[in-house]
Amino acid sequence: MLIEVRFVDQKESQRNSTAGLAAPSCQSELILREKHPLNLEAPMSSLESFITPTSNFYVRNHFDVPEIDAQEWKLSVAGDVERELSLTLEEILSMPQRKVVCTMECAGNSRIFLNGAKGLQWAAGAIGTAEWTGVPLLEVLNLAGIKSSAIEVVLEGADSGIPCDEPAITKPISFARSLTMEEALNADVLLAHSMNGEPLSALHGYPLRVIVPGYYGMASVKWLKSIHVSDSPFRGFYQSTDYAFLNTTHADGTRVAIKHSQVKSMLLHPHAGEVLKRGARYRVLGVAWAKGLIEKVEVSVDEEKSWAPARLLGDTLPNCWRFFEFDWSVPDVPGHRKISSRAFDSAGNAQPFEHDNDAGSYVINFVVPVAVTVE
Ligand SMILES: Nc1nc2c(c(=O)[nH]1)N[C@H]1C(S)=C(S)[C@@H](COP(=O)(O)O)O[C@H]1N2
Ligand SMILES: [Mo]
């Protein structure tokens, strides 16, 4: 299989960096976090445009990328439906289309800030924003006809394997997640065939993937092979063991799935370890996102004693990140300084100062100060 991105070795990029973050430069290579399966992270320096170029968009795989022949490929729709379907790509492409722009973040993004939590050691670049084109999932569900007994829609990818560090699992499983009926019928949930105007690449789910705007990336199942409409709650591994809250359980004792993106912001300039000129005027730049809309962002340049509003840039778009800036008069005294940003969403949620331990090594959205040196 051809991989169309170039990437740099993680250790190499760490040598040139502070706190494990890729050294900011104009390089656009993804950082290799794991070879088998392939996991790639965007360098922070490549996250400054509203749309993330596909070549800089992070890749999160649990298993090897499946090889799919689009001529042979079919999407099966079964379960609690009036008519079972087996749709070719051509048939899907002839259905009503919709474009959705949204930010997608891996639920494990920023894990390095948990200092040793198990899992891939993502810095802050397992995030990106893209324009997706596809058929709303509800169009396919309407075509099949949902029975009144249906409560969930299970979306299954064509990739499979045995998850590592899971002795209880001895046979290959596939990557699958479910949506409640209400979630599945949101017109913005797409079966996407294109990303940023081009057919999906193999790494991003060719020929068809799910896009669930406003949710962490795990909901957006790649290499979709089947849709199963179900009359009972799905309790698959990636729904109720992995990507699930530790101390929050259903009545049957299984864990509650992680779903919505929680409000978060990060600074792009300055980056950790940056050296700033004393007395200079510095344009602090960052980005904030949440499910829904960002209401405001505040910046602190005094160790989080006081906060001042940042200027939000660009238009406000649901489920999309929003850049912000803040003019800082760098103090005239040399020394170490810390800068923090904190986002608030329109649903009234504030970015927290501490990690929610119930989320385990996921949902890492707490405020992380950036340490700089004034010279
Ligand atoms: N079939 C399948 N879908 C998947 C995954 C996977 O491993 N297999 N990873 C999920 C996770 S955890 C994330 S964060 C996103 C990443 O999408 P990307 O690789 O296009 O950035 O895909 C999701 N969909
Ligand atoms: Mo993820």
mmCIF file of C-alpha atoms and ligand atoms in Angstrom:
data_model
loop_
_atom_site.group_PDB
_atom_site.id
_atom_site.type_symbol
_atom_site.label_atom_id
_atom_site.label_comp_id
_atom_site.label_asym_id
_atom_site.label_seq_id
_atom_site.Cartn_x
_atom_site.Cartn_y
_atom_site.Cartn_z
ATOM 1 C CA MET A 1 0.000 0.000 0.000
ATOM 2 C CA LEU A 2 1.264 3.479 -0.834
ATOM 3 C CA ILE A 3 1.453 5.952 2.000
ATOM 4 C CA GLU A 4 1.349 9.439 0.609
ATOM 5 C CA VAL A 5 2.761 11.285 3.601
ATOM 6 C CA ARG A 6 6.340 11.738 4.667
ATOM 7 C CA PHE A 7 6.984 11.538 8.367
ATOM 8 C CA VAL A 8 9.818 12.132 10.747
ATOM 9 C CA ASP A 9 10.980 9.814 13.461
ATOM 10 C CA GLN A 10 9.600 10.646 16.916
ATOM 11 C CA LYS A 11 12.989 10.436 18.631
ATOM 12 C CA GLU A 12 14.534 12.702 16.020
ATOM 13 C CA SER A 13 11.812 15.292 16.482
ATOM 14 C CA GLN A 14 12.084 15.039 20.264
ATOM 15 C CA ARG A 15 15.788 15.798 20.121
ATOM 16 C CA ASN A 16 14.888 19.158 18.587
ATOM 17 C CA SER A 17 12.121 19.915 20.988
ATOM 18 C CA THR A 18 10.970 20.886 24.430
ATOM 19 C CA ALA A 19 8.673 18.720 26.543
ATOM 20 C CA GLY A 20 8.248 16.202 23.743
ATOM 21 C CA LEU A 21 6.596 18.670 21.390
ATOM 22 C CA ALA A 22 7.887 18.785 17.857
ATOM 23 C CA ALA A 23 10.181 21.706 17.243
ATOM 24 C CA PRO A 24 8.196 24.470 15.548
ATOM 25 C CA SER A 25 9.535 25.075 12.076
ATOM 26 C CA CYS A 26 8.035 25.209 8.650
ATOM 27 C CA GLN A 27 8.326 21.434 8.217
ATOM 28 C CA SER A 28 5.044 19.791 7.356
ATOM 29 C CA GLU A 29 5.990 16.198 8.075
ATOM 30 C CA LEU A 30 3.903 14.141 10.438
ATOM 31 C CA ILE A 31 5.623 12.705 13.499
ATOM 32 C CA LEU A 32 5.784 8.919 13.736
ATOM 33 C CA ARG A 33 4.288 7.765 17.041
ATOM 34 C CA GLU A 34 3.951 4.089 16.120
ATOM 35 C CA LYS A 35 4.868 2.049 13.059
ATOM 36 C CA HIS A 36 2.654 -1.042 13.510
ATOM 37 C CA PRO A 37 -0.108 -0.048 13.466
ATOM 38 C CA LEU A 38 0.749 3.268 11.866
ATOM 39 C CA ASN A 39 0.071 6.288 14.082
ATOM 40 C CA LEU A 40 1.116 9.774 13.031
ATOM 41 C CA GLU A 41 0.859 13.118 14.770
ATOM 42 C CA ALA A 42 0.862 16.650 13.353
ATOM 43 C CA PRO A 43 3.681 18.953 14.433
ATOM 44 C CA MET A 44 2.260 22.005 16.235
ATOM 45 C CA SER A 45 3.730 24.255 13.556
ATOM 46 C CA SER A 46 1.391 22.706 10.987
ATOM 47 C CA LEU A 47 -1.783 23.512 12.939
ATOM 48 C CA GLU A 48 -2.002 27.212 12.157
ATOM 49 C CA SER A 49 -4.463 27.114 9.274
ATOM 50 C CA PHE A 50 -8.210 26.757 9.743
ATOM 51 C CA ILE A 51 -8.328 23.744 7.407
ATOM 52 C CA THR A 52 -5.562 21.260 8.137
ATOM 53 C CA PRO A 53 -4.027 20.081 4.864
ATOM 54 C CA THR A 54 -4.642 16.343 4.503
ATOM 55 C CA SER A 55 -0.896 15.690 4.378
ATOM 56 C CA ASN A 56 -0.653 17.185 7.901
ATOM 57 C CA PHE A 57 -3.748 15.531 9.343
ATOM 58 C CA TYR A 58 -2.961 13.101 12.180
ATOM 59 C CA VAL A 59 -3.592 9.384 11.682
ATOM 60 C CA ARG A 60 -4.924 7.126 14.443
ATOM 61 C CA ASN A 61 -5.075 3.412 13.686
ATOM 62 C CA HIS A 62 -5.692 0.503 16.042
ATOM 63 C CA PHE A 63 -4.902 -2.176 13.462
ATOM 64 C CA ASP A 64 -3.192 -2.400 10.101
ATOM 65 C CA VAL A 65 -4.787 -0.341 7.360
ATOM 66 C CA PRO A 66 -7.080 -2.738 5.462
ATOM 67 C CA GLU A 67 -6.572 -3.056 1.729
ATOM 68 C CA ILE A 68 -9.886 -2.393 0.052
ATOM 69 C CA ASP A 69 -10.796 -2.768 -3.615
ATOM 70 C CA ALA A 70 -13.511 -0.146 -4.151
ATOM 71 C CA GLN A 71 -14.930 -2.158 -7.081
ATOM 72 C CA GLU A 72 -15.573 -5.124 -4.804
ATOM 73 C CA TRP A 73 -16.441 -3.120 -1.677
ATOM 74 C CA LYS A 74 -20.045 -2.977 -0.477
ATOM 75 C CA LEU A 75 -21.703 -1.386 2.516
ATOM 76 C CA SER A 76 -24.092 -3.723 4.266
ATOM 77 C CA VAL A 77 -27.084 -2.317 6.151
ATOM 78 C CA ALA A 78 -28.900 -4.871 8.301
ATOM 79 C CA GLY A 79 -30.573 -5.511 11.652
ATOM 80 C CA ASP A 80 -33.805 -3.803 12.684
ATOM 81 C CA VAL A 81 -34.572 -2.429 9.220
ATOM 82 C CA GLU A 82 -37.455 -2.927 6.796
ATOM 83 C CA ARG A 83 -35.079 -3.709 3.906
ATOM 84 C CA GLU A 84 -31.529 -5.031 4.189
ATOM 85 C CA LEU A 85 -29.180 -3.235 1.799
ATOM 86 C CA SER A 86 -25.876 -3.917 0.156
ATOM 87 C CA LEU A 87 -24.741 -0.646 -1.420
ATOM 88 C CA THR A 88 -21.929 -0.140 -3.916
ATOM 89 C CA LEU A 89 -19.792 2.992 -3.800
ATOM 90 C CA GLU A 90 -21.462 4.133 -7.008
ATOM 91 C CA GLU A 91 -24.899 3.827 -5.418
ATOM 92 C CA ILE A 92 -23.743 5.810 -2.401
ATOM 93 C CA LEU A 93 -22.236 8.518 -4.618
ATOM 94 C CA SER A 94 -25.605 8.908 -6.370
ATOM 95 C CA MET A 95 -27.398 9.717 -3.095
ATOM 96 C CA PRO A 96 -27.908 13.288 -1.702
ATOM 97 C CA GLN A 97 -24.584 14.789 -0.658
ATOM 98 C CA ARG A 98 -23.607 17.186 2.068
ATOM 99 C CA LYS A 99 -20.406 18.968 3.093
ATOM 100 C CA VAL A 100 -19.477 19.384 6.760
ATOM 101 C CA VAL A 101 -16.425 21.168 8.154
ATOM 102 C CA CYS A 102 -15.426 20.016 11.627
ATOM 103 C CA THR A 103 -12.515 19.642 13.987
ATOM 104 C CA MET A 104 -11.588 16.106 14.988
ATOM 105 C CA GLU A 105 -9.401 15.378 18.001
ATOM 106 C CA CYS A 106 -8.290 11.990 19.223
ATOM 107 C CA ALA A 107 -9.588 11.401 22.759
ATOM 108 C CA GLY A 108 -6.005 10.513 23.745
ATOM 109 C CA ASN A 109 -4.520 13.752 22.389
ATOM 110 C CA SER A 110 -2.192 15.561 24.870
ATOM 111 C CA ARG A 111 -1.505 12.316 26.759
ATOM 112 C CA ILE A 112 2.136 13.320 27.386
ATOM 113 C CA PHE A 113 0.767 15.883 29.856
ATOM 114 C CA LEU A 114 -0.538 13.017 32.027
ATOM 115 C CA ASN A 115 3.088 12.022 32.651
ATOM 116 C CA GLY A 116 3.310 8.328 31.976
ATOM 117 C CA ALA A 117 -0.324 7.363 31.349
ATOM 118 C CA LYS A 118 -0.589 4.185 29.299
ATOM 119 C CA GLY A 119 -1.197 4.492 25.575
ATOM 120 C CA LEU A 120 0.372 6.313 22.636
ATOM 121 C CA GLN A 121 2.341 9.301 23.872
ATOM 122 C CA TRP A 122 0.572 11.976 21.848
ATOM 123 C CA ALA A 123 1.760 15.534 22.336
ATOM 124 C CA ALA A 124 -0.883 18.056 21.253
ATOM 125 C CA GLY A 125 -1.046 17.312 17.511
ATOM 126 C CA ALA A 126 -3.626 14.501 17.308
ATOM 127 C CA ILE A 127 -6.123 17.054 16.043
ATOM 128 C CA GLY A 128 -7.123 18.663 12.765
ATOM 129 C CA THR A 129 -9.972 20.336 10.901
ATOM 130 C CA ALA A 130 -11.164 19.164 7.498
ATOM 131 C CA GLU A 131 -14.014 19.569 5.070
ATOM 132 C CA TRP A 132 -15.788 16.260 4.608
ATOM 133 C CA THR A 133 -18.186 15.376 1.786
ATOM 134 C CA GLY A 134 -20.551 12.471 1.960
ATOM 135 C CA VAL A 135 -24.057 11.145 2.314
ATOM 136 C CA PRO A 136 -25.830 11.817 5.613
ATOM 137 C CA LEU A 137 -26.134 8.537 7.531
ATOM 138 C CA LEU A 138 -29.839 9.282 7.920
ATOM 139 C CA GLU A 139 -30.322 9.025 4.125
ATOM 140 C CA VAL A 140 -29.060 5.448 4.201
ATOM 141 C CA LEU A 141 -31.132 4.672 7.301
ATOM 142 C CA ASN A 142 -34.241 6.100 5.634
ATOM 143 C CA LEU A 143 -33.574 4.015 2.536
ATOM 144 C CA ALA A 144 -33.407 0.890 4.675
ATOM 145 C CA GLY A 145 -36.383 1.915 6.834
ATOM 146 C CA ILE A 146 -35.849 1.878 10.603
ATOM 147 C CA LYS A 147 -38.076 -0.429 12.630
ATOM 148 C CA SER A 148 -39.661 1.053 15.750
ATOM 149 C CA SER A 149 -37.683 -1.423 17.904
ATOM 150 C CA ALA A 150 -34.358 0.192 16.857
ATOM 151 C CA ILE A 151 -32.394 2.063 19.534
ATOM 152 C CA GLU A 152 -28.804 2.138 18.217
ATOM 153 C CA VAL A 153 -26.765 2.045 15.032
ATOM 154 C CA VAL A 154 -23.538 0.026 15.140
ATOM 155 C CA LEU A 155 -20.853 1.156 12.689
ATOM 156 C CA GLU A 156 -18.130 -1.373 11.918
ATOM 157 C CA GLY A 157 -14.826 -0.881 10.117
ATOM 158 C CA ALA A 158 -13.063 -3.356 7.843
ATOM 159 C CA ASP A 159 -9.908 -3.403 10.014
ATOM 160 C CA SER A 160 -9.432 -6.010 12.706
ATOM 161 C CA GLY A 161 -6.894 -7.507 15.068
ATOM 162 C CA ILE A 162 -6.154 -8.333 18.684
ATOM 163 C CA PRO A 163 -5.827 -5.212 20.860
ATOM 164 C CA CYS A 164 -2.492 -5.101 22.709
ATOM 165 C CA ASP A 165 -2.344 -5.469 26.527
ATOM 166 C CA GLU A 166 -5.776 -7.129 26.586
ATOM 167 C CA PRO A 167 -5.233 -10.734 27.687
ATOM 168 C CA ALA A 168 -8.995 -11.307 27.805
ATOM 169 C CA ILE A 169 -9.222 -10.866 24.036
ATOM 170 C CA THR A 170 -7.770 -13.826 22.184
ATOM 171 C CA LYS A 171 -9.551 -13.592 18.822
ATOM 172 C CA PRO A 172 -9.400 -10.696 16.357
ATOM 173 C CA ILE A 173 -12.068 -8.046 16.781
ATOM 174 C CA SER A 174 -12.961 -5.235 14.432
ATOM 175 C CA PHE A 175 -13.068 -1.535 15.202
ATOM 176 C CA ALA A 176 -16.717 -0.679 15.856
ATOM 177 C CA ARG A 177 -18.699 2.008 17.660
ATOM 178 C CA SER A 178 -22.384 2.754 18.028
ATOM 179 C CA LEU A 179 -24.523 5.871 17.967
ATOM 180 C CA THR A 180 -27.907 6.216 19.596
ATOM 181 C CA MET A 181 -30.784 6.607 17.141
ATOM 182 C CA GLU A 182 -30.970 10.311 18.002
ATOM 183 C CA GLU A 183 -27.258 10.813 17.289
ATOM 184 C CA ALA A 184 -27.437 8.787 14.069
ATOM 185 C CA LEU A 185 -30.333 10.875 12.716
ATOM 186 C CA ASN A 186 -28.449 14.180 13.014
ATOM 187 C CA ALA A 187 -28.085 15.396 9.425
ATOM 188 C CA ASP A 188 -24.444 16.385 10.021
ATOM 189 C CA VAL A 189 -23.382 12.787 10.682
ATOM 190 C CA LEU A 190 -21.890 11.770 7.359
ATOM 191 C CA LEU A 191 -20.763 8.695 5.510
ATOM 192 C CA ALA A 192 -17.876 10.611 3.977
ATOM 193 C CA HIS A 193 -16.062 9.666 0.787
ATOM 194 C CA SER A 194 -13.997 12.857 0.452
ATOM 195 C CA MET A 195 -11.712 14.885 2.688
ATOM 196 C CA ASN A 196 -10.699 18.433 1.720
ATOM 197 C CA GLY A 197 -12.118 17.918 -1.770
ATOM 198 C CA GLU A 198 -10.233 14.696 -2.573
ATOM 199 C CA PRO A 199 -11.336 11.063 -2.264
ATOM 200 C CA LEU A 200 -10.347 9.702 1.163
ATOM 201 C CA SER A 201 -6.822 8.333 1.339
ATOM 202 C CA ALA A 202 -6.279 4.775 2.583
ATOM 203 C CA LEU A 203 -5.022 6.141 5.926
ATOM 204 C CA HIS A 204 -8.169 8.202 6.490
ATOM 205 C CA GLY A 205 -10.675 5.457 5.686
ATOM 206 C CA TYR A 206 -10.994 4.896 1.927
ATOM 207 C CA PRO A 207 -13.506 4.356 0.428
ATOM 208 C CA LEU A 208 -16.027 5.451 3.096
ATOM 209 C CA ARG A 209 -15.871 6.581 6.716
ATOM 210 C CA VAL A 210 -18.212 7.957 9.305
ATOM 211 C CA ILE A 211 -17.835 11.575 10.465
ATOM 212 C CA VAL A 212 -19.519 12.509 13.744
ATOM 213 C CA PRO A 213 -18.960 16.274 14.214
ATOM 214 C CA GLY A 214 -18.404 17.389 17.801
ATOM 215 C CA TYR A 215 -17.287 13.965 19.007
ATOM 216 C CA TYR A 216 -13.808 12.665 19.719
ATOM 217 C CA GLY A 217 -12.274 10.899 16.736
ATOM 218 C CA MET A 218 -13.078 7.328 17.828
ATOM 219 C CA ALA A 219 -16.746 7.855 16.839
ATOM 220 C CA SER A 220 -15.751 8.474 13.216
ATOM 221 C CA VAL A 221 -15.279 4.870 12.106
ATOM 222 C CA LYS A 222 -12.978 4.511 9.084
ATOM 223 C CA TRP A 223 -13.208 1.878 6.299
ATOM 224 C CA LEU A 224 -16.898 1.457 7.086
ATOM 225 C CA LYS A 225 -18.107 -1.985 6.073
ATOM 226 C CA SER A 226 -21.378 -2.453 7.893
ATOM 227 C CA ILE A 227 -24.213 -0.611 9.549
ATOM 228 C CA HIS A 228 -26.185 -2.705 11.978
ATOM 229 C CA VAL A 229 -29.397 -1.238 13.363
ATOM 230 C CA SER A 230 -29.931 -2.739 16.792
ATOM 231 C CA ASP A 231 -32.660 -3.058 19.404
ATOM 232 C CA SER A 232 -30.129 -3.340 22.249
ATOM 233 C CA PRO A 233 -27.202 -1.252 23.481
ATOM 234 C CA PHE A 234 -23.882 -2.101 21.815
ATOM 235 C CA ARG A 235 -21.122 -3.024 24.266
ATOM 236 C CA GLY A 236 -18.162 -3.538 21.941
ATOM 237 C CA PHE A 237 -14.579 -3.254 23.175
ATOM 238 C CA TYR A 238 -14.043 0.278 21.805
ATOM 239 C CA GLN A 239 -17.331 1.369 23.313
ATOM 240 C CA SER A 240 -17.369 -0.044 26.825
ATOM 241 C CA THR A 241 -13.778 -1.079 27.704
ATOM 242 C CA ASP A 242 -11.528 1.230 25.709
ATOM 243 C CA TYR A 243 -12.693 4.825 25.035
ATOM 244 C CA ALA A 244 -15.025 4.596 28.031
ATOM 245 C CA PHE A 245 -15.201 6.283 31.433
ATOM 246 C CA LEU A 246 -13.631 4.220 34.227
ATOM 247 C CA ASN A 247 -16.048 4.785 37.088
ATOM 248 C CA THR A 248 -19.231 5.446 35.209
ATOM 249 C CA THR A 249 -21.183 2.340 34.382
ATOM 250 C CA HIS A 250 -24.452 1.258 32.854
ATOM 251 C CA ALA A 251 -26.934 -0.832 34.814
ATOM 252 C CA ASP A 252 -25.331 -3.965 33.287
ATOM 253 C CA GLY A 253 -21.932 -3.008 34.729
ATOM 254 C CA THR A 254 -20.293 -1.994 31.443
ATOM 255 C CA ARG A 255 -18.617 1.392 31.132
ATOM 256 C CA VAL A 256 -20.154 4.478 29.573
ATOM 257 C CA ALA A 257 -18.638 5.393 26.192
ATOM 258 C CA ILE A 258 -16.643 8.603 25.742
ATOM 259 C CA LYS A 259 -18.436 10.724 23.140
ATOM 260 C CA HIS A 260 -18.528 14.567 22.949
ATOM 261 C CA SER A 261 -15.417 16.679 22.599
ATOM 262 C CA GLN A 262 -14.909 18.672 25.790
ATOM 263 C CA VAL A 263 -13.962 22.341 25.731
ATOM 264 C CA LYS A 264 -10.211 22.861 25.297
ATOM 265 C CA SER A 265 -7.643 25.371 24.086
ATOM 266 C CA MET A 266 -3.943 25.353 23.384
ATOM 267 C CA LEU A 267 -1.304 27.942 22.619
ATOM 268 C CA LEU A 268 0.554 27.749 19.320
ATOM 269 C CA HIS A 269 2.739 30.832 19.963
ATOM 270 C CA PRO A 270 4.704 30.950 22.112
ATOM 271 C CA HIS A 271 5.626 27.285 22.273
ATOM 272 C CA ALA A 272 7.164 25.655 25.328
ATOM 273 C CA GLY A 273 10.768 26.736 25.768
ATOM 274 C CA GLU A 274 10.520 29.729 23.426
ATOM 275 C CA VAL A 275 12.856 32.612 24.241
ATOM 276 C CA LEU A 276 11.159 36.039 24.130
ATOM 277 C CA LYS A 277 12.718 39.491 24.058
ATOM 278 C CA ARG A 278 12.075 41.492 27.205
ATOM 279 C CA GLY A 279 9.963 44.583 26.713
ATOM 280 C CA ALA A 280 8.776 43.344 23.310
ATOM 281 C CA ARG A 281 5.201 43.218 22.094
ATOM 282 C CA TYR A 282 4.326 39.616 21.420
ATOM 283 C CA ARG A 283 1.286 38.249 19.574
ATOM 284 C CA VAL A 284 0.113 35.201 21.508
ATOM 285 C CA LEU A 285 -1.740 32.824 19.158
ATOM 286 C CA GLY A 286 -3.827 29.820 20.088
ATOM 287 C CA VAL A 287 -6.800 27.732 19.136
ATOM 288 C CA ALA A 288 -9.890 26.579 21.067
ATOM 289 C CA TRP A 289 -12.591 24.023 20.344
ATOM 290 C CA ALA A 290 -15.520 22.144 21.861
ATOM 291 C CA LYS A 291 -18.660 20.368 20.787
ATOM 292 C CA GLY A 292 -20.785 23.301 19.562
ATOM 293 C CA LEU A 293 -19.384 26.827 19.758
ATOM 294 C CA ILE A 294 -16.558 28.579 21.585
ATOM 295 C CA GLU A 295 -17.948 31.480 23.614
ATOM 296 C CA LYS A 296 -14.722 33.082 24.841
ATOM 297 C CA VAL A 297 -11.075 32.436 25.586
ATOM 298 C CA GLU A 298 -9.041 34.018 28.366
ATOM 299 C CA VAL A 299 -5.269 34.300 28.661
ATOM 300 C CA SER A 300 -3.143 34.592 31.784
ATOM 301 C CA VAL A 301 0.443 35.836 31.753
ATOM 302 C CA ASP A 302 0.877 35.886 35.558
ATOM 303 C CA GLU A 303 0.807 32.220 36.623
ATOM 304 C CA GLU A 304 -2.994 32.081 36.417
ATOM 305 C CA LYS A 305 -3.560 34.827 39.008
ATOM 306 C CA SER A 306 -5.496 37.015 36.585
ATOM 307 C CA TRP A 307 -7.118 36.432 33.208
ATOM 308 C CA ALA A 308 -7.838 38.748 30.297
ATOM 309 C CA PRO A 309 -10.015 38.084 27.254
ATOM 310 C CA ALA A 310 -8.333 36.995 24.040
ATOM 311 C CA ARG A 311 -9.599 38.179 20.645
ATOM 312 C CA LEU A 312 -11.469 35.457 18.775
ATOM 313 C CA LEU A 313 -10.509 35.326 15.089
ATOM 314 C CA GLY A 314 -12.531 34.341 12.048
ATOM 315 C CA ASP A 315 -16.105 33.117 11.911
ATOM 316 C CA THR A 316 -17.836 31.001 14.475
ATOM 317 C CA LEU A 317 -18.712 27.587 13.068
ATOM 318 C CA PRO A 318 -20.230 24.737 15.071
ATOM 319 C CA ASN A 319 -17.872 21.908 16.035
ATOM 320 C CA CYS A 320 -14.921 23.759 14.526
ATOM 321 C CA TRP A 321 -11.917 25.159 16.249
ATOM 322 C CA ARG A 322 -11.528 28.918 16.618
ATOM 323 C CA PHE A 323 -8.191 30.712 16.601
ATOM 324 C CA PHE A 324 -7.545 33.495 19.087
ATOM 325 C CA GLU A 325 -4.869 36.115 19.686
ATOM 326 C CA PHE A 326 -3.693 38.208 22.580
ATOM 327 C CA ASP A 327 -1.237 41.114 22.589
ATOM 328 C CA TRP A 328 1.294 40.655 25.316
ATOM 329 C CA SER A 329 3.703 43.322 26.498
ATOM 330 C CA VAL A 330 6.531 41.042 27.556
ATOM 331 C CA PRO A 331 7.880 42.223 30.955
ATOM 332 C CA ASP A 332 11.111 44.165 30.933
ATOM 333 C CA VAL A 333 12.664 41.772 33.451
ATOM 334 C CA PRO A 334 14.462 38.608 32.380
ATOM 335 C CA GLY A 335 13.309 35.319 33.863
ATOM 336 C CA HIS A 336 10.950 32.419 33.441
ATOM 337 C CA ARG A 337 7.291 33.068 32.664
ATOM 338 C CA LYS A 338 4.216 30.978 32.158
ATOM 339 C CA ILE A 339 1.334 31.699 29.800
ATOM 340 C CA SER A 340 -1.997 29.878 29.919
ATOM 341 C CA SER A 341 -5.196 29.938 27.913
ATOM 342 C CA ARG A 342 -8.627 28.826 29.032
ATOM 343 C CA ALA A 343 -11.671 28.322 26.783
ATOM 344 C CA PHE A 344 -15.401 28.508 27.522
ATOM 345 C CA ASP A 345 -18.071 26.993 25.284
ATOM 346 C CA SER A 346 -21.550 28.274 24.527
ATOM 347 C CA ALA A 347 -23.100 25.473 26.606
ATOM 348 C CA GLY A 348 -21.556 27.058 29.724
ATOM 349 C CA ASN A 349 -18.620 24.665 30.166
ATOM 350 C CA ALA A 350 -15.220 26.017 31.181
ATOM 351 C CA GLN A 351 -11.937 24.311 30.383
ATOM 352 C CA PRO A 352 -10.913 22.600 33.650
ATOM 353 C CA PHE A 353 -7.642 23.049 35.534
ATOM 354 C CA GLU A 354 -7.353 19.370 36.385
ATOM 355 C CA HIS A 355 -7.697 16.058 34.637
ATOM 356 C CA ASP A 356 -10.876 14.067 35.254
ATOM 357 C CA ASN A 357 -9.470 10.744 36.476
ATOM 358 C CA ASP A 358 -12.706 8.970 35.535
ATOM 359 C CA ALA A 359 -11.693 9.569 31.926
ATOM 360 C CA GLY A 360 -8.502 7.511 32.469
ATOM 361 C CA SER A 361 -5.943 8.353 29.806
ATOM 362 C CA TYR A 362 -8.529 10.103 27.594
ATOM 363 C CA VAL A 363 -10.279 13.526 27.459
ATOM 364 C CA ILE A 364 -7.128 15.448 28.371
ATOM 365 C CA ASN A 365 -8.471 18.992 28.194
ATOM 366 C CA PHE A 366 -7.097 20.665 31.306
ATOM 367 C CA VAL A 367 -5.235 23.979 31.107
ATOM 368 C CA VAL A 368 -1.529 23.410 30.377
ATOM 369 C CA PRO A 369 0.676 26.483 30.976
ATOM 370 C CA VAL A 370 3.416 27.146 28.447
ATOM 371 C CA ALA A 371 6.773 27.985 30.043
ATOM 372 C CA VAL A 372 8.937 30.538 28.242
ATOM 373 C CA THR A 373 12.149 32.415 28.981
ATOM 374 C CA VAL A 374 12.361 36.201 28.835
ATOM 375 C CA GLU A 375 15.855 37.433 28.006
HETATM 376 N N1 LIG B 1 -12.003 1.483 11.496
HETATM 377 C C1 LIG B 1 -11.356 2.339 12.307
HETATM 378 N N2 LIG B 1 -11.878 3.563 12.501
HETATM 379 C C2 LIG B 1 -11.268 4.442 13.307
HETATM 380 C C3 LIG B 1 -10.091 4.092 14.009
HETATM 381 C C4 LIG B 1 -9.550 2.790 13.785
HETATM 382 O O1 LIG B 1 -8.500 2.410 14.328
HETATM 383 N N3 LIG B 1 -10.231 1.942 12.939
HETATM 384 N N4 LIG B 1 -9.531 5.002 14.878
HETATM 385 C C5 LIG B 1 -10.441 6.006 15.418
HETATM 386 C C6 LIG B 1 -9.792 7.039 16.186
HETATM 387 S S1 LIG B 1 -9.404 6.646 17.783
HETATM 388 C C7 LIG B 1 -9.591 8.305 15.692
HETATM 389 S S2 LIG B 1 -8.958 9.514 16.663
HETATM 390 C C8 LIG B 1 -9.928 8.639 14.299
HETATM 391 C C9 LIG B 1 -8.727 9.179 13.562
HETATM 392 O O2 LIG B 1 -9.029 9.485 12.230
HETATM 393 P P1 LIG B 1 -7.843 9.824 11.234
HETATM 394 O O3 LIG B 1 -6.854 8.703 11.272
HETATM 395 O O4 LIG B 1 -8.476 10.034 9.904
HETATM 396 O O5 LIG B 1 -7.219 11.105 11.737
HETATM 397 O O6 LIG B 1 -10.410 7.512 13.575
HETATM 398 C C10 LIG B 1 -11.260 6.660 14.313
HETATM 399 N N5 LIG B 1 -11.806 5.669 13.436
HETATM 400 MO MO MO B 2 -8.650 8.545 18.843
#
